[in-house]
Short mmCIF file of C-alpha atoms and ligand atoms in Angstrom, two decimals:
data_model
loop_
_atom_site.label_atom_id
_atom_site.label_comp_id
_atom_site.label_asym_id
_atom_site.label_seq_id
_atom_site.Cartn_x
_atom_site.Cartn_y
_atom_site.Cartn_z
CA ARG A 1 -138.31 -9.19 -208.22
CA GLU A 2 -135.75 -10.30 -205.65
CA ILE A 3 -136.24 -8.44 -202.39
CA LEU A 4 -133.25 -10.20 -200.77
CA SER A 5 -130.07 -11.69 -202.11
CA MET A 6 -127.42 -13.05 -199.74
CA LYS A 7 -124.35 -14.23 -201.63
CA ASN A 8 -121.40 -16.39 -200.62
CA ILE A 9 -122.10 -16.06 -196.89
CA THR A 10 -119.46 -17.68 -194.69
CA LYS A 11 -119.47 -17.62 -190.89
CA VAL A 12 -117.01 -19.27 -188.54
CA TYR A 13 -117.77 -18.94 -184.80
CA GLY A 14 -115.04 -18.24 -182.24
CA ASN A 15 -114.93 -21.93 -181.32
CA GLY A 16 -114.02 -22.81 -184.90
CA VAL A 17 -117.46 -24.11 -185.95
CA LEU A 18 -118.08 -23.41 -189.65
CA ALA A 19 -121.80 -22.55 -189.36
CA ASN A 20 -122.28 -21.12 -192.88
CA SER A 21 -120.06 -22.05 -195.82
CA HIS A 22 -120.48 -20.04 -199.05
CA VAL A 23 -124.27 -19.91 -198.74
CA ASP A 24 -126.39 -18.21 -201.42
CA PHE A 25 -129.95 -17.34 -200.40
CA SER A 26 -132.47 -15.28 -202.38
CA VAL A 27 -136.06 -14.39 -201.67
CA ASN A 28 -138.63 -13.00 -204.10
CA ARG A 29 -140.85 -10.09 -203.20
CA GLY A 30 -144.20 -11.17 -201.77
CA GLU A 31 -143.47 -14.86 -201.28
CA ILE A 32 -143.46 -17.04 -198.19
CA HIS A 33 -140.07 -18.71 -198.45
CA ALA A 34 -139.20 -21.71 -196.32
CA LEU A 35 -135.74 -22.27 -194.86
CA MET A 36 -135.39 -25.92 -193.90
CA GLY A 37 -132.64 -28.16 -192.58
CA GLU A 38 -131.67 -30.36 -189.65
CA ASN A 39 -130.62 -28.97 -186.29
CA GLY A 40 -127.17 -27.42 -186.68
CA ALA A 41 -127.53 -26.95 -190.45
CA GLY A 42 -126.86 -23.20 -190.10
CA LYS A 43 -130.34 -21.71 -190.56
CA SER A 44 -130.31 -19.59 -187.39
CA THR A 45 -126.83 -18.33 -188.15
CA LEU A 46 -127.86 -17.20 -191.63
CA MET A 47 -130.92 -15.42 -190.20
CA LYS A 48 -128.88 -13.88 -187.37
CA ILE A 49 -126.58 -12.43 -190.04
CA LEU A 50 -129.59 -11.06 -191.92
CA PHE A 51 -130.98 -9.50 -188.73
CA GLY A 52 -127.61 -8.01 -187.72
CA ILE A 53 -127.07 -10.22 -184.65
CA GLU A 54 -123.99 -11.90 -186.14
CA GLN A 55 -121.50 -10.61 -188.67
CA PRO A 56 -120.39 -12.82 -191.59
CA ASP A 57 -116.70 -13.44 -192.28
CA GLU A 58 -117.41 -13.28 -195.97
CA GLY A 59 -120.29 -12.53 -198.30
CA THR A 60 -122.67 -9.77 -199.37
CA ILE A 61 -126.30 -8.84 -198.78
CA GLU A 62 -128.49 -6.96 -201.26
CA LEU A 63 -131.96 -5.61 -200.56
CA ASP A 64 -133.98 -4.61 -203.62
CA GLY A 65 -130.79 -4.97 -205.63
CA LYS A 66 -128.78 -2.57 -203.49
CA PRO A 67 -125.83 -3.67 -201.35
CA VAL A 68 -126.44 -3.10 -197.64
CA LYS A 69 -124.38 -3.38 -194.46
CA ILE A 70 -126.34 -4.77 -191.49
CA ALA A 71 -124.22 -4.12 -188.41
CA SER A 72 -127.00 -4.40 -185.81
CA SER A 73 -130.67 -5.29 -185.36
CA ASP A 74 -131.42 -1.56 -185.43
CA ASP A 75 -129.87 -1.43 -188.89
CA ALA A 76 -131.99 -4.42 -189.94
CA LEU A 77 -135.20 -2.79 -188.66
CA ARG A 78 -134.34 0.50 -190.37
CA LEU A 79 -133.91 -1.44 -193.61
CA GLY A 80 -137.34 -3.04 -193.13
CA ILE A 81 -136.29 -6.45 -191.84
CA GLY A 82 -138.05 -7.87 -188.77
CA MET A 83 -137.57 -11.10 -186.84
CA VAL A 84 -139.82 -13.12 -184.58
CA HIS A 85 -137.55 -15.21 -182.37
CA GLN A 86 -138.32 -18.71 -181.25
CA HIS A 87 -137.73 -17.68 -177.67
CA PHE A 88 -139.50 -14.36 -177.58
CA LYS A 89 -137.66 -11.14 -176.79
CA LEU A 90 -140.54 -9.40 -175.03
CA VAL A 91 -140.14 -7.63 -171.70
CA SER A 92 -142.33 -9.57 -169.23
CA SER A 93 -142.63 -6.71 -166.75
CA LEU A 94 -144.36 -4.49 -169.33
CA THR A 95 -147.80 -4.57 -170.93
CA VAL A 96 -148.53 -5.71 -174.48
CA ALA A 97 -148.89 -2.10 -175.64
CA GLU A 98 -145.65 -0.98 -174.02
CA ASN A 99 -143.79 -3.87 -175.63
CA ILE A 100 -145.16 -2.99 -179.05
CA VAL A 101 -143.98 0.63 -178.96
CA LEU A 102 -140.75 -0.06 -177.04
CA GLY A 103 -137.76 1.01 -179.11
CA LYS A 104 -139.85 3.08 -181.52
CA GLU A 105 -141.84 5.62 -179.50
CA PRO A 106 -139.76 8.08 -177.48
CA LYS A 107 -139.75 7.90 -173.67
CA LYS A 108 -140.56 10.90 -171.48
CA ASN A 109 -138.64 11.05 -168.20
CA GLY A 110 -137.83 7.38 -168.68
CA PHE A 111 -141.44 6.30 -169.30
CA LEU A 112 -143.44 5.40 -172.38
CA ASP A 113 -146.71 7.24 -172.97
CA ARG A 114 -149.06 4.43 -171.93
CA LYS A 115 -152.21 5.97 -173.33
CA LYS A 116 -150.64 6.52 -176.72
CA ALA A 117 -149.17 2.99 -176.64
CA VAL A 118 -152.65 1.55 -176.03
CA GLU A 119 -154.15 3.60 -178.89
CA ILE A 120 -151.40 2.49 -181.25
CA THR A 121 -151.83 -1.16 -180.29
CA ARG A 122 -155.60 -1.03 -180.63
CA ALA A 123 -155.30 0.44 -184.12
CA LEU A 124 -152.73 -2.19 -185.13
CA SER A 125 -154.74 -5.12 -183.81
CA GLU A 126 -157.83 -3.87 -185.67
CA ARG A 127 -155.94 -3.21 -188.89
CA PHE A 128 -154.32 -6.64 -188.96
CA ARG A 129 -157.13 -8.45 -187.10
CA PHE A 130 -154.86 -9.79 -184.36
CA ASP A 131 -156.86 -10.06 -181.15
CA VAL A 132 -154.49 -8.89 -178.43
CA ASP A 133 -155.41 -7.01 -175.28
CA PRO A 134 -153.17 -3.89 -175.18
CA THR A 135 -153.34 -3.60 -171.40
CA ALA A 136 -152.56 -7.25 -170.58
CA ALA A 137 -149.28 -8.05 -168.83
CA VAL A 138 -146.96 -9.96 -171.13
CA SER A 139 -146.13 -12.37 -168.31
CA ASP A 140 -149.80 -13.51 -168.33
CA LEU A 141 -149.90 -14.36 -172.04
CA SER A 142 -149.88 -17.79 -173.68
CA VAL A 143 -147.03 -18.42 -176.12
CA GLY A 144 -149.48 -18.07 -179.01
CA LYS A 145 -150.40 -14.56 -177.84
CA LYS A 146 -146.76 -13.64 -177.24
CA GLN A 147 -146.08 -14.57 -180.82
CA LYS A 148 -148.88 -12.29 -182.02
CA VAL A 149 -147.41 -9.44 -180.00
CA GLU A 150 -143.99 -10.00 -181.59
CA ILE A 151 -145.49 -10.04 -185.07
CA LEU A 152 -147.47 -6.86 -184.36
CA LYS A 153 -144.32 -5.23 -182.99
CA ALA A 154 -142.58 -5.94 -186.29
CA LEU A 155 -145.59 -4.71 -188.30
CA TYR A 156 -145.60 -1.45 -186.30
CA ARG A 157 -142.05 -0.93 -187.57
CA GLU A 158 -143.43 -1.35 -191.10
CA VAL A 159 -141.07 -4.15 -191.98
CA LYS A 160 -141.26 -5.45 -195.55
CA LEU A 161 -139.41 -8.70 -194.84
CA LEU A 162 -140.33 -10.77 -191.78
CA ILE A 163 -138.28 -13.72 -190.49
CA LEU A 164 -140.21 -16.29 -188.43
CA ASP A 165 -137.97 -18.74 -186.56
CA GLU A 166 -139.87 -22.03 -186.21
CA PRO A 167 -143.07 -20.18 -185.36
CA THR A 168 -145.25 -23.29 -185.10
CA ALA A 169 -142.95 -25.15 -182.67
CA VAL A 170 -144.71 -23.51 -179.71
CA LEU A 171 -148.27 -23.53 -181.09
CA THR A 172 -151.26 -25.85 -180.82
CA PRO A 173 -152.66 -27.15 -184.15
CA GLN A 174 -155.49 -24.63 -183.86
CA GLU A 175 -153.11 -21.73 -183.22
CA THR A 176 -151.02 -22.90 -186.17
CA GLU A 177 -154.06 -22.74 -188.48
CA GLU A 178 -154.84 -19.24 -187.22
CA LEU A 179 -151.22 -18.16 -187.76
CA PHE A 180 -151.27 -19.51 -191.32
CA GLU A 181 -154.45 -17.58 -192.12
CA GLN A 182 -152.84 -14.43 -190.79
CA LEU A 183 -149.61 -15.01 -192.71
CA ASN A 184 -151.55 -15.48 -195.93
CA LYS A 185 -153.33 -12.17 -195.33
CA LEU A 186 -150.02 -10.44 -194.61
CA LYS A 187 -148.60 -11.94 -197.78
CA GLU A 188 -151.56 -10.58 -199.75
CA SER A 189 -150.92 -7.15 -198.29
CA GLY A 190 -147.39 -7.29 -199.74
CA LEU A 191 -145.27 -8.61 -196.89
CA THR A 192 -142.45 -11.05 -197.72
CA ILE A 193 -141.91 -13.83 -195.18
CA ILE A 194 -139.03 -16.20 -194.40
CA PHE A 195 -140.40 -19.24 -192.60
CA ILE A 196 -137.89 -21.44 -190.78
CA SER A 197 -139.32 -24.92 -190.29
CA HIS A 198 -138.60 -28.62 -190.07
CA LYS A 199 -142.11 -29.60 -191.10
CA LEU A 200 -142.55 -30.28 -194.79
CA ASN A 201 -146.34 -30.63 -194.47
CA GLU A 202 -146.56 -27.07 -193.09
CA ILE A 203 -144.16 -25.75 -195.71
CA LYS A 204 -146.30 -27.29 -198.45
CA GLU A 205 -149.36 -25.67 -196.93
CA ILE A 206 -148.19 -22.05 -196.94
CA CYS A 207 -144.83 -21.59 -198.69
CA GLN A 208 -144.17 -21.03 -202.40
CA ARG A 209 -140.46 -21.82 -202.40
CA ILE A 210 -138.04 -23.64 -200.13
CA THR A 211 -134.30 -23.39 -199.56
CA ILE A 212 -132.67 -26.41 -197.95
CA MET A 213 -129.48 -26.22 -195.88
CA ARG A 214 -127.26 -29.08 -194.77
CA HIS A 215 -124.01 -28.98 -192.77
CA GLY A 216 -123.67 -25.21 -193.20
CA LYS A 217 -124.22 -25.25 -196.95
CA GLY A 218 -127.13 -24.29 -199.15
CA VAL A 219 -128.34 -27.45 -200.91
CA GLY A 220 -130.70 -25.64 -203.26
CA THR A 221 -133.90 -23.65 -203.72
CA TYR A 222 -137.01 -25.29 -205.11
CA ASP A 223 -140.64 -24.55 -205.91
CA VAL A 224 -142.84 -26.10 -203.25
CA THR A 225 -145.42 -27.37 -205.75
CA GLY A 226 -144.57 -30.94 -206.57
CA LEU A 227 -142.31 -31.53 -203.56
CA THR A 228 -142.84 -34.93 -202.05
CA VAL A 229 -142.29 -35.84 -198.42
CA GLU A 230 -139.25 -38.00 -199.36
CA ASP A 231 -137.39 -34.95 -200.76
P1 ADP B 301 -129.74 -24.36 -187.07
O1 ADP B 301 -130.43 -23.06 -186.87
O2 ADP B 301 -129.92 -24.89 -188.47
O3 ADP B 301 -130.05 -25.36 -186.03
P2 ADP B 301 -127.36 -22.96 -186.20
O4 ADP B 301 -127.07 -21.84 -187.15
O5 ADP B 301 -128.00 -22.63 -184.91
O6 ADP B 301 -128.15 -24.08 -186.98
O7 ADP B 301 -126.02 -23.72 -185.87
C1 ADP B 301 -125.05 -24.06 -186.87
C2 ADP B 301 -123.81 -24.58 -186.15
O8 ADP B 301 -123.18 -23.48 -185.47
C3 ADP B 301 -124.09 -25.62 -185.08
O9 ADP B 301 -122.99 -26.51 -185.09
C4 ADP B 301 -124.14 -24.80 -183.78
O10 ADP B 301 -123.79 -25.56 -182.65
C5 ADP B 301 -123.10 -23.73 -184.06
N1 ADP B 301 -123.39 -22.46 -183.36
C6 ADP B 301 -124.53 -21.75 -183.38
N2 ADP B 301 -124.43 -20.62 -182.67
C7 ADP B 301 -123.17 -20.63 -182.18
C8 ADP B 301 -122.45 -19.72 -181.35
N3 ADP B 301 -122.99 -18.60 -180.89
N4 ADP B 301 -121.17 -20.04 -181.04
C9 ADP B 301 -120.63 -21.17 -181.50
N5 ADP B 301 -121.24 -22.07 -182.29
C10 ADP B 301 -122.50 -21.80 -182.62
P1 ADP B 302 -132.26 -21.30 -181.11
O1 ADP B 302 -132.56 -22.62 -181.81
O2 ADP B 302 -133.44 -20.54 -180.65
O3 ADP B 302 -131.27 -20.45 -181.86
P2 ADP B 302 -130.23 -22.56 -179.52
O4 ADP B 302 -130.46 -23.38 -178.30
O5 ADP B 302 -129.79 -23.22 -180.79
O6 ADP B 302 -131.56 -21.70 -179.74
O7 ADP B 302 -129.13 -21.44 -179.18
C1 ADP B 302 -129.26 -20.56 -178.11
C2 ADP B 302 -128.10 -19.58 -178.16
O8 ADP B 302 -126.85 -20.27 -178.01
C3 ADP B 302 -128.01 -18.88 -179.50
O9 ADP B 302 -127.69 -17.52 -179.31
C4 ADP B 302 -126.91 -19.58 -180.25
O10 ADP B 302 -126.22 -18.72 -181.14
C5 ADP B 302 -126.01 -20.07 -179.14
N1 ADP B 302 -125.37 -21.33 -179.50
C6 ADP B 302 -125.90 -22.36 -180.17
N2 ADP B 302 -125.00 -23.37 -180.33
C7 ADP B 302 -123.87 -22.94 -179.73
C8 ADP B 302 -122.57 -23.50 -179.54
N3 ADP B 302 -122.23 -24.69 -180.02
N4 ADP B 302 -121.66 -22.78 -178.86
C9 ADP B 302 -121.99 -21.59 -178.37
N5 ADP B 302 -123.20 -20.99 -178.52
C10 ADP B 302 -124.11 -21.66 -179.19
#
């Protein structure tokens, strides 16, 4: 039932900062799991390790009960782990469709097949009911739309575990409601989601469990039902 189990993760940066100290973090299949903690608590570091951006000094990662080595983001994607960054990693000079297929569809003479990219994006946006215009330039998009493109890009890679780094920080209340509806649908279709957030009211609205970090350590994992704002 556990899709992810990170055990005893320790990470010291080159400057000597102990960002993660013996952290255990497990996620059940099909849940929306919150990761909460103050700035500097070590949340991003833990997620960067899971997505292959940083390497831990100590610790193990299991996916579906099997030990895995995640040496790069390509490894993470191959293993079915996707990440939507707080500051998006889209290429502004390309269209929505080109961004979605970039890194997955092969290039011909250095160029992506634009027509195919548009078809793929149209099919994805219909399947998941994300209204994005495949031919729009990414540089013209609002942050809410950019976020949709990043989520669709991960879904095109058929990820089974999606990390969202403070996804509501850049959204209006209305966009947040729309995102939550979409996340609930994705959850129903079997996707597992890690939701990094500071906002307990949002966590209570869409997450089932929460893991709290403080000063680089895991404080604990709790069911969200029954949590009070003082916790
Ligand atoms: P959070 O995501 O909870 O805000 P981070 O994982 O970003 O926490 O940061 C944990 C600690 O590690 C902080 O003290 C931060 O300044 C430090 N840190 C983060 N990234 C780096 C880095 N690349 N090099 C050095 N220190 C870092
Ligand atoms: P985010 O919250 O999106 O991770 P940050 O502003 O915390 O953005 O960090 C931006 C980049 O700087 C990240 O790659 C992070 O690892 C790095 N970083 C954060 N804190 C430090 C630090 N104390 N020393 C060096 N790099 C850091």
